[in-house]
């Protein structure tokens, strides 16, 4: 087994970024308390790519939006499953788990689990 990463990308309106950051800070704290090795959320500020697909194209972000690129690191897929189960049951995130309460459209979020193939 090796490091396992949950990753996601989503577009978000610039004027919702502060609200999103508060939600992400709480979520990150909870994930880490339940055993995640690392939790990172990044807002795009250099997304205009001419010779490849940009994150804005990938997510369908418009001019009033940027893109969040984020990941959570775990010891293994099994560890991820245990941590995520505990996180989903944590009452501090009850409001965050409601898609209607998010400052972004969940249907525009891409998410997946990844086995690390290079870890330097």
PDB file of N, CA, C and O in Angstrom, residues 31-105:
ATOM      1  N   UNK A  31     -11.139  16.830   9.241  1.00  0.00           N
ATOM      2  CA  UNK A  31     -10.445  15.728   8.557  1.00  0.00           C
ATOM      3  C   UNK A  31      -9.131  15.394   9.266  1.00  0.00           C
ATOM      4  O   UNK A  31      -8.824  14.225   9.492  1.00  0.00           O
ATOM      5  N   UNK A  32      -8.380  16.424   9.631  1.00  0.00           N
ATOM      6  CA  UNK A  32      -7.098  16.179  10.298  1.00  0.00           C
ATOM      7  C   UNK A  32      -7.302  15.546  11.679  1.00  0.00           C
ATOM      8  O   UNK A  32      -6.568  14.639  12.060  1.00  0.00           O
ATOM      9  N   UNK A  33      -8.301  16.015  12.422  1.00  0.00           N
ATOM     10  CA  UNK A  33      -8.572  15.429  13.741  1.00  0.00           C
ATOM     11  C   UNK A  33      -8.937  13.956  13.636  1.00  0.00           C
ATOM     12  O   UNK A  33      -8.647  13.180  14.540  1.00  0.00           O
ATOM     13  N   UNK A  34      -9.562  13.568  12.537  1.00  0.00           N
ATOM     14  CA  UNK A  34      -9.958  12.171  12.358  1.00  0.00           C
ATOM     15  C   UNK A  34      -8.883  11.336  11.674  1.00  0.00           C
ATOM     16  O   UNK A  34      -9.114  10.162  11.380  1.00  0.00           O
ATOM     17  N   UNK A  35      -7.717  11.929  11.391  1.00  0.00           N
ATOM     18  CA  UNK A  35      -6.588  11.127  10.933  1.00  0.00           C
ATOM     19  C   UNK A  35      -6.019  11.425   9.563  1.00  0.00           C
ATOM     20  O   UNK A  35      -5.039  10.795   9.161  1.00  0.00           O
ATOM     21  N   UNK A  36      -6.603  12.355   8.804  1.00  0.00           N
ATOM     22  CA  UNK A  36      -6.005  12.694   7.505  1.00  0.00           C
ATOM     23  C   UNK A  36      -4.583  13.197   7.725  1.00  0.00           C
ATOM     24  O   UNK A  36      -4.308  13.920   8.692  1.00  0.00           O
ATOM     25  N   UNK A  37      -3.682  12.836   6.838  1.00  0.00           N
ATOM     26  CA  UNK A  37      -2.286  13.252   6.959  1.00  0.00           C
ATOM     27  C   UNK A  37      -2.076  14.694   6.516  1.00  0.00           C
ATOM     28  O   UNK A  37      -1.222  15.391   7.052  1.00  0.00           O
ATOM     29  N   UNK A  38      -2.839  15.126   5.536  1.00  0.00           N
ATOM     30  CA  UNK A  38      -2.726  16.504   5.028  1.00  0.00           C
ATOM     31  C   UNK A  38      -4.052  16.887   4.384  1.00  0.00           C
ATOM     32  O   UNK A  38      -4.784  16.025   3.885  1.00  0.00           O
ATOM     33  N   UNK A  39      -4.323  18.184   4.396  1.00  0.00           N
ATOM     34  CA  UNK A  39      -5.550  18.729   3.808  1.00  0.00           C
ATOM     35  C   UNK A  39      -5.180  20.056   3.165  1.00  0.00           C
ATOM     36  O   UNK A  39      -4.633  20.932   3.842  1.00  0.00           O
ATOM     37  N   UNK A  40      -5.442  20.205   1.879  1.00  0.00           N
ATOM     38  CA  UNK A  40      -5.044  21.421   1.166  1.00  0.00           C
ATOM     39  C   UNK A  40      -6.173  21.886   0.261  1.00  0.00           C
ATOM     40  O   UNK A  40      -6.783  21.079  -0.435  1.00  0.00           O
ATOM     41  N   UNK A  41      -6.440  23.188   0.293  1.00  0.00           N
ATOM     42  CA  UNK A  41      -7.430  23.819  -0.594  1.00  0.00           C
ATOM     43  C   UNK A  41      -6.742  25.025  -1.226  1.00  0.00           C
ATOM     44  O   UNK A  41      -6.157  25.848  -0.520  1.00  0.00           O
ATOM     45  N   UNK A  42      -6.811  25.139  -2.531  1.00  0.00           N
ATOM     46  CA  UNK A  42      -6.141  26.219  -3.252  1.00  0.00           C
ATOM     47  C   UNK A  42      -7.132  26.898  -4.195  1.00  0.00           C
ATOM     48  O   UNK A  42      -7.931  26.228  -4.845  1.00  0.00           O
ATOM     49  N   UNK A  43      -7.051  28.229  -4.278  1.00  0.00           N
ATOM     50  CA  UNK A  43      -7.878  28.998  -5.212  1.00  0.00           C
ATOM     51  C   UNK A  43      -7.006  29.420  -6.383  1.00  0.00           C
ATOM     52  O   UNK A  43      -5.916  29.975  -6.191  1.00  0.00           O
ATOM     53  N   UNK A  44      -7.489  29.174  -7.586  1.00  0.00           N
ATOM     54  CA  UNK A  44      -6.719  29.490  -8.787  1.00  0.00           C
ATOM     55  C   UNK A  44      -6.542  30.979  -8.986  1.00  0.00           C
ATOM     56  O   UNK A  44      -7.479  31.758  -8.800  1.00  0.00           O
ATOM     57  N   UNK A  45      -5.326  31.375  -9.372  1.00  0.00           N
ATOM     58  CA  UNK A  45      -5.074  32.771  -9.717  1.00  0.00           C
ATOM     59  C   UNK A  45      -4.240  32.911 -10.991  1.00  0.00           C
ATOM     60  O   UNK A  45      -3.950  34.010 -11.419  1.00  0.00           O
ATOM     61  N   UNK A  46      -3.876  31.792 -11.592  1.00  0.00           N
ATOM     62  CA  UNK A  46      -3.134  31.790 -12.859  1.00  0.00           C
ATOM     63  C   UNK A  46      -3.684  30.642 -13.695  1.00  0.00           C
ATOM     64  O   UNK A  46      -3.061  29.601 -13.827  1.00  0.00           O
ATOM     65  N   UNK A  47      -4.863  30.838 -14.251  1.00  0.00           N
ATOM     66  CA  UNK A  47      -5.584  29.737 -14.888  1.00  0.00           C
ATOM     67  C   UNK A  47      -5.729  29.864 -16.391  1.00  0.00           C
ATOM     68  O   UNK A  47      -6.330  29.003 -17.020  1.00  0.00           O
ATOM     69  N   UNK A  48      -5.220  30.904 -16.977  1.00  0.00           N
ATOM     70  CA  UNK A  48      -5.367  31.107 -18.422  1.00  0.00           C
ATOM     71  C   UNK A  48      -4.255  30.374 -19.163  1.00  0.00           C
ATOM     72  O   UNK A  48      -3.144  30.860 -19.261  1.00  0.00           O
ATOM     73  N   UNK A  49      -4.560  29.196 -19.666  1.00  0.00           N
ATOM     74  CA  UNK A  49      -3.597  28.392 -20.402  1.00  0.00           C
ATOM     75  C   UNK A  49      -3.993  28.369 -21.872  1.00  0.00           C
ATOM     76  O   UNK A  49      -5.135  28.126 -22.204  1.00  0.00           O
ATOM     77  N   UNK A  50      -3.053  28.619 -22.746  1.00  0.00           N
ATOM     78  CA  UNK A  50      -3.352  28.691 -24.178  1.00  0.00           C
ATOM     79  C   UNK A  50      -3.093  27.374 -24.912  1.00  0.00           C
ATOM     80  O   UNK A  50      -3.739  27.063 -25.877  1.00  0.00           O
ATOM     81  N   UNK A  51      -2.120  26.589 -24.462  1.00  0.00           N
ATOM     82  CA  UNK A  51      -1.705  25.409 -25.206  1.00  0.00           C
ATOM     83  C   UNK A  51      -2.196  24.096 -24.614  1.00  0.00           C
ATOM     84  O   UNK A  51      -1.792  23.029 -25.059  1.00  0.00           O
ATOM     85  N   UNK A  52      -3.065  24.178 -23.620  1.00  0.00           N
ATOM     86  CA  UNK A  52      -3.640  22.979 -23.002  1.00  0.00           C
ATOM     87  C   UNK A  52      -4.981  23.344 -22.395  1.00  0.00           C
ATOM     88  O   UNK A  52      -5.352  24.505 -22.366  1.00  0.00           O
ATOM     89  N   UNK A  53      -5.702  22.371 -21.914  1.00  0.00           N
ATOM     90  CA  UNK A  53      -6.995  22.631 -21.283  1.00  0.00           C
ATOM     91  C   UNK A  53      -6.744  23.311 -19.940  1.00  0.00           C
ATOM     92  O   UNK A  53      -5.999  22.795 -19.100  1.00  0.00           O
ATOM     93  N   UNK A  54      -7.356  24.451 -19.736  1.00  0.00           N
ATOM     94  CA  UNK A  54      -7.192  25.160 -18.465  1.00  0.00           C
ATOM     95  C   UNK A  54      -8.200  24.610 -17.453  1.00  0.00           C
ATOM     96  O   UNK A  54      -9.210  24.004 -17.815  1.00  0.00           O
ATOM     97  N   UNK A  55      -7.930  24.849 -16.184  1.00  0.00           N
ATOM     98  CA  UNK A  55      -8.871  24.444 -15.148  1.00  0.00           C
ATOM     99  C   UNK A  55     -10.200  25.174 -15.308  1.00  0.00           C
ATOM    100  O   UNK A  55     -11.252  24.624 -15.000  1.00  0.00           O
ATOM    101  N   UNK A  56     -10.175  26.401 -15.801  1.00  0.00           N
ATOM    102  CA  UNK A  56     -11.435  27.123 -16.032  1.00  0.00           C
ATOM    103  C   UNK A  56     -12.250  26.437 -17.120  1.00  0.00           C
ATOM    104  O   UNK A  56     -13.462  26.284 -16.989  1.00  0.00           O
ATOM    105  N   UNK A  57     -11.585  26.003 -18.193  1.00  0.00           N
ATOM    106  CA  UNK A  57     -12.294  25.258 -19.244  1.00  0.00           C
ATOM    107  C   UNK A  57     -12.817  23.939 -18.692  1.00  0.00           C
ATOM    108  O   UNK A  57     -13.954  23.552 -18.969  1.00  0.00           O
ATOM    109  N   UNK A  58     -11.985  23.246 -17.979  1.00  0.00           N
ATOM    110  CA  UNK A  58     -12.326  21.943 -17.432  1.00  0.00           C
ATOM    111  C   UNK A  58     -13.578  22.000 -16.558  1.00  0.00           C
ATOM    112  O   UNK A  58     -14.423  21.117 -16.617  1.00  0.00           O
ATOM    113  N   UNK A  59     -13.700  23.063 -15.765  1.00  0.00           N
ATOM    114  CA  UNK A  59     -14.826  23.179 -14.836  1.00  0.00           C
ATOM    115  C   UNK A  59     -15.976  24.013 -15.381  1.00  0.00           C
ATOM    116  O   UNK A  59     -17.027  24.086 -14.753  1.00  0.00           O
ATOM    117  N   UNK A  60     -15.764  24.661 -16.527  1.00  0.00           N
ATOM    118  CA  UNK A  60     -16.797  25.542 -17.065  1.00  0.00           C
ATOM    119  C   UNK A  60     -16.913  26.837 -16.291  1.00  0.00           C
ATOM    120  O   UNK A  60     -17.964  27.483 -16.309  1.00  0.00           O
ATOM    121  N   UNK A  61     -15.845  27.243 -15.605  1.00  0.00           N
ATOM    122  CA  UNK A  61     -15.863  28.479 -14.816  1.00  0.00           C
ATOM    123  C   UNK A  61     -15.993  29.682 -15.733  1.00  0.00           C
ATOM    124  O   UNK A  61     -15.378  29.738 -16.795  1.00  0.00           O
ATOM    125  N   UNK A  62     -16.791  30.646 -15.299  1.00  0.00           N
ATOM    126  CA  UNK A  62     -16.955  31.872 -16.077  1.00  0.00           C
ATOM    127  C   UNK A  62     -16.058  32.981 -15.522  1.00  0.00           C
ATOM    128  O   UNK A  62     -15.261  32.745 -14.610  1.00  0.00           O
ATOM    129  N   UNK A  63     -16.183  34.177 -16.050  1.00  0.00           N
ATOM    130  CA  UNK A  63     -15.309  35.292 -15.660  1.00  0.00           C
ATOM    131  C   UNK A  63     -15.481  35.719 -14.205  1.00  0.00           C
ATOM    132  O   UNK A  63     -14.580  36.302 -13.633  1.00  0.00           O
ATOM    133  N   UNK A  64     -16.643  35.440 -13.614  1.00  0.00           N
ATOM    134  CA  UNK A  64     -16.877  35.797 -12.213  1.00  0.00           C
ATOM    135  C   UNK A  64     -16.461  34.688 -11.254  1.00  0.00           C
ATOM    136  O   UNK A  64     -16.701  34.781 -10.056  1.00  0.00           O
ATOM    137  N   UNK A  65     -15.844  33.647 -11.802  1.00  0.00           N
ATOM    138  CA  UNK A  65     -15.475  32.495 -10.986  1.00  0.00           C
ATOM    139  C   UNK A  65     -13.988  32.187 -11.073  1.00  0.00           C
ATOM    140  O   UNK A  65     -13.330  32.517 -12.040  1.00  0.00           O
ATOM    141  N   UNK A  66     -13.506  31.530 -10.030  1.00  0.00           N
ATOM    142  CA  UNK A  66     -12.190  30.923 -10.047  1.00  0.00           C
ATOM    143  C   UNK A  66     -12.389  29.430  -9.805  1.00  0.00           C
ATOM    144  O   UNK A  66     -13.512  28.949  -9.762  1.00  0.00           O
ATOM    145  N   UNK A  67     -11.304  28.709  -9.640  1.00  0.00           N
ATOM    146  CA  UNK A  67     -11.370  27.260  -9.470  1.00  0.00           C
ATOM    147  C   UNK A  67     -10.659  26.870  -8.185  1.00  0.00           C
ATOM    148  O   UNK A  67      -9.561  27.364  -7.899  1.00  0.00           O
ATOM    149  N   UNK A  68     -11.301  25.999  -7.421  1.00  0.00           N
ATOM    150  CA  UNK A  68     -10.682  25.404  -6.236  1.00  0.00           C
ATOM    151  C   UNK A  68     -10.063  24.080  -6.662  1.00  0.00           C
ATOM    152  O   UNK A  68     -10.699  23.265  -7.335  1.00  0.00           O
ATOM    153  N   UNK A  69      -8.828  23.891  -6.273  1.00  0.00           N
ATOM    154  CA  UNK A  69      -8.083  22.652  -6.519  1.00  0.00           C
ATOM    155  C   UNK A  69      -7.690  22.160  -5.136  1.00  0.00           C
ATOM    156  O   UNK A  69      -7.018  22.881  -4.388  1.00  0.00           O
ATOM    157  N   UNK A  70      -8.140  20.970  -4.744  1.00  0.00           N
ATOM    158  CA  UNK A  70      -7.951  20.550  -3.356  1.00  0.00           C
ATOM    159  C   UNK A  70      -7.683  19.059  -3.253  1.00  0.00           C
ATOM    160  O   UNK A  70      -8.046  18.293  -4.147  1.00  0.00           O
ATOM    161  N   UNK A  71      -7.065  18.679  -2.129  1.00  0.00           N
ATOM    162  CA  UNK A  71      -6.800  17.266  -1.906  1.00  0.00           C
ATOM    163  C   UNK A  71      -6.640  16.982  -0.418  1.00  0.00           C
ATOM    164  O   UNK A  71      -6.334  17.861   0.377  1.00  0.00           O
ATOM    165  N   UNK A  72      -6.894  15.720  -0.072  1.00  0.00           N
ATOM    166  CA  UNK A  72      -6.727  15.217   1.291  1.00  0.00           C
ATOM    167  C   UNK A  72      -5.868  13.963   1.178  1.00  0.00           C
ATOM    168  O   UNK A  72      -6.123  13.107   0.322  1.00  0.00           O
ATOM    169  N   UNK A  73      -4.856  13.842   2.033  1.00  0.00           N
ATOM    170  CA  UNK A  73      -3.900  12.731   1.960  1.00  0.00           C
ATOM    171  C   UNK A  73      -4.144  11.755   3.108  1.00  0.00           C
ATOM    172  O   UNK A  73      -4.351  12.166   4.256  1.00  0.00           O
ATOM    173  N   UNK A  74      -4.076  10.469   2.762  1.00  0.00           N
ATOM    174  CA  UNK A  74      -4.305   9.395   3.722  1.00  0.00           C
ATOM    175  C   UNK A  74      -3.183   8.356   3.620  1.00  0.00           C
ATOM    176  O   UNK A  74      -2.451   8.323   2.640  1.00  0.00           O
ATOM    177  N   UNK A  75      -3.110   7.476   4.621  1.00  0.00           N
ATOM    178  CA  UNK A  75      -2.104   6.411   4.624  1.00  0.00           C
ATOM    179  C   UNK A  75      -2.385   5.372   3.541  1.00  0.00           C
ATOM    180  O   UNK A  75      -1.454   4.784   2.996  1.00  0.00           O
ATOM    181  N   UNK A  76      -3.651   5.121   3.264  1.00  0.00           N
ATOM    182  CA  UNK A  76      -4.063   4.091   2.313  1.00  0.00           C
ATOM    183  C   UNK A  76      -5.531   4.322   1.971  1.00  0.00           C
ATOM    184  O   UNK A  76      -6.200   5.151   2.594  1.00  0.00           O
ATOM    185  N   UNK A  77      -6.032   3.561   1.014  1.00  0.00           N
ATOM    186  CA  UNK A  77      -7.453   3.666   0.679  1.00  0.00           C
ATOM    187  C   UNK A  77      -8.317   3.238   1.860  1.00  0.00           C
ATOM    188  O   UNK A  77      -9.347   3.848   2.147  1.00  0.00           O
ATOM    189  N   UNK A  78      -7.889   2.194   2.553  1.00  0.00           N
ATOM    190  CA  UNK A  78      -8.639   1.726   3.721  1.00  0.00           C
ATOM    191  C   UNK A  78      -8.665   2.794   4.816  1.00  0.00           C
ATOM    192  O   UNK A  78      -9.701   3.015   5.450  1.00  0.00           O
ATOM    193  N   UNK A  79      -7.535   3.444   5.026  1.00  0.00           N
ATOM    194  CA  UNK A  79      -7.460   4.532   6.003  1.00  0.00           C
ATOM    195  C   UNK A  79      -8.393   5.657   5.579  1.00  0.00           C
ATOM    196  O   UNK A  79      -9.133   6.219   6.390  1.00  0.00           O
ATOM    197  N   UNK A  80      -8.412   5.989   4.292  1.00  0.00           N
ATOM    198  CA  UNK A  80      -9.318   7.010   3.765  1.00  0.00           C
ATOM    199  C   UNK A  80     -10.762   6.661   4.084  1.00  0.00           C
ATOM    200  O   UNK A  80     -11.532   7.503   4.533  1.00  0.00           O
ATOM    201  N   UNK A  81     -11.130   5.405   3.843  1.00  0.00           N
ATOM    202  CA  UNK A  81     -12.504   4.986   4.087  1.00  0.00           C
ATOM    203  C   UNK A  81     -12.885   5.149   5.559  1.00  0.00           C
ATOM    204  O   UNK A  81     -13.984   5.622   5.875  1.00  0.00           O
ATOM    205  N   UNK A  82     -11.980   4.776   6.472  1.00  0.00           N
ATOM    206  CA  UNK A  82     -12.256   4.917   7.915  1.00  0.00           C
ATOM    207  C   UNK A  82     -12.363   6.390   8.305  1.00  0.00           C
ATOM    208  O   UNK A  82     -13.285   6.779   9.022  1.00  0.00           O
ATOM    209  N   UNK A  83     -11.416   7.200   7.849  1.00  0.00           N
ATOM    210  CA  UNK A  83     -11.424   8.623   8.187  1.00  0.00           C
ATOM    211  C   UNK A  83     -12.674   9.297   7.627  1.00  0.00           C
ATOM    212  O   UNK A  83     -13.369  10.040   8.334  1.00  0.00           O
ATOM    213  N   UNK A  84     -12.992   9.040   6.367  1.00  0.00           N
ATOM    214  CA  UNK A  84     -14.167   9.672   5.760  1.00  0.00           C
ATOM    215  C   UNK A  84     -15.458   9.264   6.466  1.00  0.00           C
ATOM    216  O   UNK A  84     -16.368  10.084   6.617  1.00  0.00           O
ATOM    217  N   UNK A  85     -15.547   8.019   6.907  1.00  0.00           N
ATOM    218  CA  UNK A  85     -16.731   7.582   7.641  1.00  0.00           C
ATOM    219  C   UNK A  85     -16.871   8.382   8.941  1.00  0.00           C
ATOM    220  O   UNK A  85     -17.961   8.841   9.278  1.00  0.00           O
ATOM    221  N   UNK A  86     -15.776   8.566   9.648  1.00  0.00           N
ATOM    222  CA  UNK A  86     -15.809   9.343  10.896  1.00  0.00           C
ATOM    223  C   UNK A  86     -16.137  10.808  10.619  1.00  0.00           C
ATOM    224  O   UNK A  86     -16.914  11.428  11.348  1.00  0.00           O
ATOM    225  N   UNK A  87     -15.565  11.354   9.550  1.00  0.00           N
ATOM    226  CA  UNK A  87     -15.832  12.755   9.197  1.00  0.00           C
ATOM    227  C   UNK A  87     -17.302  12.953   8.868  1.00  0.00           C
ATOM    228  O   UNK A  87     -17.929  13.915   9.323  1.00  0.00           O
ATOM    229  N   UNK A  88     -17.872  12.067   8.082  1.00  0.00           N
ATOM    230  CA  UNK A  88     -19.273  12.203   7.681  1.00  0.00           C
ATOM    231  C   UNK A  88     -20.215  12.113   8.878  1.00  0.00           C
ATOM    232  O   UNK A  88     -21.305  12.673   8.855  1.00  0.00           O
ATOM    233  N   UNK A  89     -19.798  11.434   9.938  1.00  0.00           N
ATOM    234  CA  UNK A  89     -20.624  11.305  11.139  1.00  0.00           C
ATOM    235  C   UNK A  89     -20.371  12.434  12.140  1.00  0.00           C
ATOM    236  O   UNK A  89     -21.086  12.541  13.139  1.00  0.00           O
ATOM    237  N   UNK A  90     -19.381  13.268  11.904  1.00  0.00           N
ATOM    238  CA  UNK A  90     -19.018  14.335  12.842  1.00  0.00           C
ATOM    239  C   UNK A  90     -20.090  15.427  12.827  1.00  0.00           C
ATOM    240  O   UNK A  90     -20.360  16.013  11.777  1.00  0.00           O
ATOM    241  N   UNK A  91     -20.695  15.723  13.969  1.00  0.00           N
ATOM    242  CA  UNK A  91     -21.779  16.718  14.006  1.00  0.00           C
ATOM    243  C   UNK A  91     -21.338  18.141  13.646  1.00  0.00           C
ATOM    244  O   UNK A  91     -22.171  18.945  13.226  1.00  0.00           O
ATOM    245  N   UNK A  92     -20.056  18.431  13.741  1.00  0.00           N
ATOM    246  CA  UNK A  92     -19.586  19.782  13.371  1.00  0.00           C
ATOM    247  C   UNK A  92     -19.763  20.066  11.892  1.00  0.00           C
ATOM    248  O   UNK A  92     -19.784  21.217  11.468  1.00  0.00           O
ATOM    249  N   UNK A  93     -19.880  19.014  11.088  1.00  0.00           N
ATOM    250  CA  UNK A  93     -20.025  19.203   9.644  1.00  0.00           C
ATOM    251  C   UNK A  93     -21.450  18.969   9.152  1.00  0.00           C
ATOM    252  O   UNK A  93     -21.677  18.922   7.940  1.00  0.00           O
ATOM    253  N   UNK A  94     -22.398  18.850  10.060  1.00  0.00           N
ATOM    254  CA  UNK A  94     -23.785  18.587   9.660  1.00  0.00           C
ATOM    255  C   UNK A  94     -24.281  19.628   8.658  1.00  0.00           C
ATOM    256  O   UNK A  94     -24.878  19.292   7.642  1.00  0.00           O
ATOM    257  N   UNK A  95     -24.029  20.891   8.913  1.00  0.00           N
ATOM    258  CA  UNK A  95     -24.460  21.944   7.997  1.00  0.00           C
ATOM    259  C   UNK A  95     -23.702  21.923   6.684  1.00  0.00           C
ATOM    260  O   UNK A  95     -24.260  22.199   5.624  1.00  0.00           O
ATOM    261  N   UNK A  96     -22.440  21.583   6.740  1.00  0.00           N
ATOM    262  CA  UNK A  96     -21.591  21.553   5.550  1.00  0.00           C
ATOM    263  C   UNK A  96     -21.995  20.421   4.605  1.00  0.00           C
ATOM    264  O   UNK A  96     -21.826  20.521   3.397  1.00  0.00           O
ATOM    265  N   UNK A  97     -22.542  19.353   5.145  1.00  0.00           N
ATOM    266  CA  UNK A  97     -22.907  18.203   4.320  1.00  0.00           C
ATOM    267  C   UNK A  97     -24.189  18.428   3.531  1.00  0.00           C
ATOM    268  O   UNK A  97     -24.522  17.639   2.662  1.00  0.00           O
ATOM    269  N   UNK A  98     -24.900  19.490   3.798  1.00  0.00           N
ATOM    270  CA  UNK A  98     -26.117  19.815   3.060  1.00  0.00           C
ATOM    271  C   UNK A  98     -25.741  20.562   1.789  1.00  0.00           C
ATOM    272  O   UNK A  98     -25.273  21.700   1.860  1.00  0.00           O
ATOM    273  N   UNK A  99     -25.937  19.965   0.607  1.00  0.00           N
ATOM    274  CA  UNK A  99     -25.548  20.624  -0.646  1.00  0.00           C
ATOM    275  C   UNK A  99     -26.202  21.991  -0.851  1.00  0.00           C
ATOM    276  O   UNK A  99     -25.645  22.858  -1.497  1.00  0.00           O
ATOM    277  N   UNK A 100     -27.375  22.198  -0.269  1.00  0.00           N
ATOM    278  CA  UNK A 100     -28.047  23.491  -0.411  1.00  0.00           C
ATOM    279  C   UNK A 100     -27.348  24.593   0.374  1.00  0.00           C
ATOM    280  O   UNK A 100     -27.591  25.777   0.137  1.00  0.00           O
ATOM    281  N   UNK A 101     -26.496  24.206   1.331  1.00  0.00           N
ATOM    282  CA  UNK A 101     -25.792  25.187   2.155  1.00  0.00           C
ATOM    283  C   UNK A 101     -24.430  25.565   1.575  1.00  0.00           C
ATOM    284  O   UNK A 101     -23.765  26.447   2.097  1.00  0.00           O
ATOM    285  N   UNK A 102     -23.998  24.907   0.514  1.00  0.00           N
ATOM    286  CA  UNK A 102     -22.669  25.169  -0.054  1.00  0.00           C
ATOM    287  C   UNK A 102     -22.642  26.486  -0.832  1.00  0.00           C
ATOM    288  O   UNK A 102     -23.611  26.825  -1.502  1.00  0.00           O
ATOM    289  N   UNK A 103     -21.517  27.171  -0.801  1.00  0.00           N
ATOM    290  CA  UNK A 103     -21.372  28.389  -1.610  1.00  0.00           C
ATOM    291  C   UNK A 103     -20.973  28.083  -3.057  1.00  0.00           C
ATOM    292  O   UNK A 103     -20.492  28.945  -3.776  1.00  0.00           O
ATOM    293  N   UNK A 104     -21.148  26.845  -3.491  1.00  0.00           N
ATOM    294  CA  UNK A 104     -20.829  26.420  -4.851  1.00  0.00           C
ATOM    295  C   UNK A 104     -21.846  25.368  -5.281  1.00  0.00           C
ATOM    296  O   UNK A 104     -22.589  24.827  -4.460  1.00  0.00           O
ATOM    297  N   UNK A 105     -21.871  25.061  -6.561  1.00  0.00           N
ATOM    298  CA  UNK A 105     -22.783  24.066  -7.121  1.00  0.00           C
ATOM    299  C   UNK A 105     -22.104  22.699  -7.104  1.00  0.00           C
ATOM    300  O   UNK A 105     -21.160  22.455  -7.859  1.00  0.00           O
TER     301      UNK A 105
END
